[in-house]
PDB file of C-alpha atoms in Angstrom:
ATOM      1  CA  MET Y   1       0.187  -0.053  -0.008  1.00 43.00           C
ATOM      2  CA  VAL Y   2       1.240   3.436  -1.008  1.00 46.00           C
ATOM      3  CA  ASN Y   3       0.372   6.763   0.726  1.00 49.00           C
ATOM      4  CA  VAL Y   4       0.003   9.474  -1.817  1.00 50.00           C
ATOM      5  CA  VAL Y   5      -0.561  13.378  -1.050  1.00 51.00           C
ATOM      6  CA  LEU Y   6      -1.144  15.510  -3.978  1.00 51.00           C
ATOM      7  CA  ARG Y   7      -1.145  19.257  -3.534  1.00 54.00           C
ATOM      8  CA  GLN Y   8      -3.032  21.689  -5.926  1.00 51.00           C
ATOM      9  CA  ASN Y   9      -3.631  25.402  -5.641  1.00 51.00           C
ATOM     10  CA  SER Y  10      -7.368  25.849  -5.390  1.00 50.00           C
ATOM     11  CA  GLY Y  11      -7.705  29.201  -7.147  1.00 50.00           C
ATOM     12  CA  ARG Y  12      -7.671  32.927  -6.706  1.00 54.00           C
ATOM     13  CA  ASP Y  13      -7.354  32.781  -2.895  1.00 54.00           C
ATOM     14  CA  GLY Y  14      -4.115  30.943  -2.991  1.00 55.00           C
ATOM     15  CA  LYS Y  15      -5.327  28.147  -0.735  1.00 55.00           C
ATOM     16  CA  VAL Y  16      -3.843  24.810  -1.126  1.00 54.00           C
ATOM     17  CA  ARG Y  17      -5.868  21.733  -1.010  1.00 54.00           C
ATOM     18  CA  GLU Y  18      -4.524  18.209  -0.476  1.00 54.00           C
ATOM     19  CA  LEU Y  19      -5.776  14.995  -1.938  1.00 52.00           C
ATOM     20  CA  ALA Y  20      -4.903  12.303   0.519  1.00 54.00           C
ATOM     21  CA  CYS Y  21      -4.875   8.751  -1.030  1.00 55.00           C
ATOM     22  CA  THR Y  22      -3.742   5.427   0.081  1.00 54.00           C
ATOM     23  CA  SER Y  23      -3.020   4.515  -3.514  1.00 53.00           C
ATOM     24  CA  LEU Y  24      -3.481   6.114  -6.959  1.00 52.00           C
ATOM     25  CA  ASN Y  25      -6.449   3.950  -7.889  1.00 51.00           C
ATOM     26  CA  GLU Y  26      -8.465   4.765  -4.775  1.00 52.00           C
ATOM     27  CA  ARG Y  27     -10.763   7.761  -4.556  1.00 53.00           C
ATOM     28  CA  CYS Y  28      -9.001  10.595  -2.896  1.00 52.00           C
ATOM     29  CA  ALA Y  29     -10.599  12.747  -0.022  1.00 50.00           C
ATOM     30  CA  ILE Y  30     -10.199  16.355  -0.394  1.00 47.00           C
ATOM     31  CA  LYS Y  31      -9.141  18.461   2.510  1.00 48.00           C
ATOM     32  CA  MET Y  32      -9.603  22.239   2.256  1.00 54.00           C
ATOM     33  CA  ASP Y  33      -7.783  24.619   4.521  1.00 72.00           C
ATOM     34  CA  ARG Y  34     -10.346  26.232   6.890  1.00 85.00           C
ATOM     35  CA  PRO Y  35      -9.790  29.921   7.635  1.00 91.00           C
ATOM     36  CA  THR Y  36      -9.247  31.006  11.185  1.00 93.00           C
ATOM     37  CA  TYR Y  37     -10.825  33.872  12.994  1.00 94.00           C
ATOM     38  CA  GLU Y  38      -7.430  35.743  12.953  1.00 94.00           C
ATOM     39  CA  GLU Y  39      -7.078  35.218   9.131  1.00 94.00           C
ATOM     40  CA  VAL Y  40     -10.585  36.725   8.593  1.00 94.00           C
ATOM     41  CA  GLU Y  41     -10.024  39.557  11.035  1.00 94.00           C
ATOM     42  CA  ASN Y  42      -6.654  40.559   9.368  1.00 93.00           C
ATOM     43  CA  TRP Y  43      -8.368  40.522   6.034  1.00 92.00           C
ATOM     44  CA  VAL Y  44     -11.226  42.624   7.054  1.00 92.00           C
ATOM     45  CA  MET Y  45      -8.937  45.098   8.722  1.00 91.00           C
ATOM     46  CA  GLN Y  46      -7.294  45.746   5.448  1.00 90.00           C
ATOM     47  CA  ASN Y  47     -10.527  47.249   4.247  1.00 84.00           C
ATOM     48  CA  PRO Y  48     -10.712  45.018   0.992  1.00 78.00           C
ATOM     49  CA  THR Y  49     -13.912  46.651  -0.284  1.00 77.00           C
ATOM     50  CA  GLY Y  50     -12.529  50.175  -0.118  1.00 79.00           C
ATOM     51  CA  ASP Y  51     -15.810  51.584   1.419  1.00 82.00           C
ATOM     52  CA  TYR Y  52     -15.316  50.472   4.921  1.00 76.00           C
ATOM     53  CA  SER Y  53     -18.322  48.082   4.602  1.00 84.00           C
ATOM     54  CA  MET Y  54     -18.263  44.346   5.094  1.00 91.00           C
ATOM     55  CA  SER Y  55     -20.935  41.592   4.708  1.00 93.00           C
ATOM     56  CA  ILE Y  56     -21.480  37.936   5.213  1.00 95.00           C
ATOM     57  CA  ALA Y  57     -21.496  37.380   1.528  1.00 95.00           C
ATOM     58  CA  THR Y  58     -18.269  38.998   1.085  1.00 93.00           C
ATOM     59  CA  ILE Y  59     -16.545  36.736   3.599  1.00 95.00           C
ATOM     60  CA  GLN Y  60     -18.267  33.699   2.052  1.00 95.00           C
ATOM     61  CA  ARG Y  61     -16.942  34.659  -1.395  1.00 93.00           C
ATOM     62  CA  ARG Y  62     -13.367  35.475  -0.269  1.00 92.00           C
ATOM     63  CA  PHE Y  63     -12.860  32.321   1.953  1.00 92.00           C
ATOM     64  CA  ARG Y  64     -15.188  29.934   0.057  1.00 92.00           C
ATOM     65  CA  ILE Y  65     -17.017  28.962   3.171  1.00 94.00           C
ATOM     66  CA  GLY Y  66     -20.807  28.616   3.922  1.00 94.00           C
ATOM     67  CA  TYR Y  67     -23.167  30.982   5.300  1.00 96.00           C
ATOM     68  CA  GLN Y  68     -23.202  29.683   8.840  1.00 96.00           C
ATOM     69  CA  ARG Y  69     -19.433  29.867   9.207  1.00 96.00           C
ATOM     70  CA  ALA Y  70     -19.243  33.384   7.720  1.00 96.00           C
ATOM     71  CA  ALA Y  71     -22.085  34.552   9.902  1.00 96.00           C
ATOM     72  CA  MET Y  72     -20.250  33.168  12.997  1.00 96.00           C
ATOM     73  CA  PHE Y  73     -17.272  35.187  11.988  1.00 96.00           C
ATOM     74  CA  MET Y  74     -19.160  38.335  11.296  1.00 96.00           C
ATOM     75  CA  GLU Y  75     -20.851  38.091  14.865  1.00 96.00           C
ATOM     76  CA  ARG Y  76     -17.494  37.729  16.371  1.00 96.00           C
ATOM     77  CA  LEU Y  77     -16.119  40.585  14.425  1.00 95.00           C
ATOM     78  CA  GLU Y  78     -18.994  42.680  15.676  1.00 94.00           C
ATOM     79  CA  LYS Y  79     -18.476  41.632  19.264  1.00 95.00           C
ATOM     80  CA  ASN Y  80     -14.872  42.571  19.139  1.00 94.00           C
ATOM     81  CA  GLY Y  81     -15.705  45.910  17.721  1.00 92.00           C
ATOM     82  CA  ILE Y  82     -14.025  45.346  14.315  1.00 90.00           C
ATOM     83  CA  VAL Y  83     -17.285  45.946  12.442  1.00 90.00           C
ATOM     84  CA  GLY Y  84     -20.394  47.667  13.506  1.00 87.00           C
ATOM     85  CA  PRO Y  85     -24.128  46.565  13.369  1.00 79.00           C
TER      86      PRO Y  85
END
């Protein structure tokens, strides 16, 4: 049995995904890097939209995550005073 790990750039966000397989013939499981709160906070602090506004949808698109996770980040950003209501 052979362990194979293939790395591939997943697109414009520069994240790397790994395909972990026990052999080349076996179906591979995809592991995406999940953003941390600190990564999201740092990105929001850079004012990427240029107009000092931020939305859940913007976070979703940038980090390629679902609504629930983006909403959790947004709530935490608001709680910490990074964004307003």
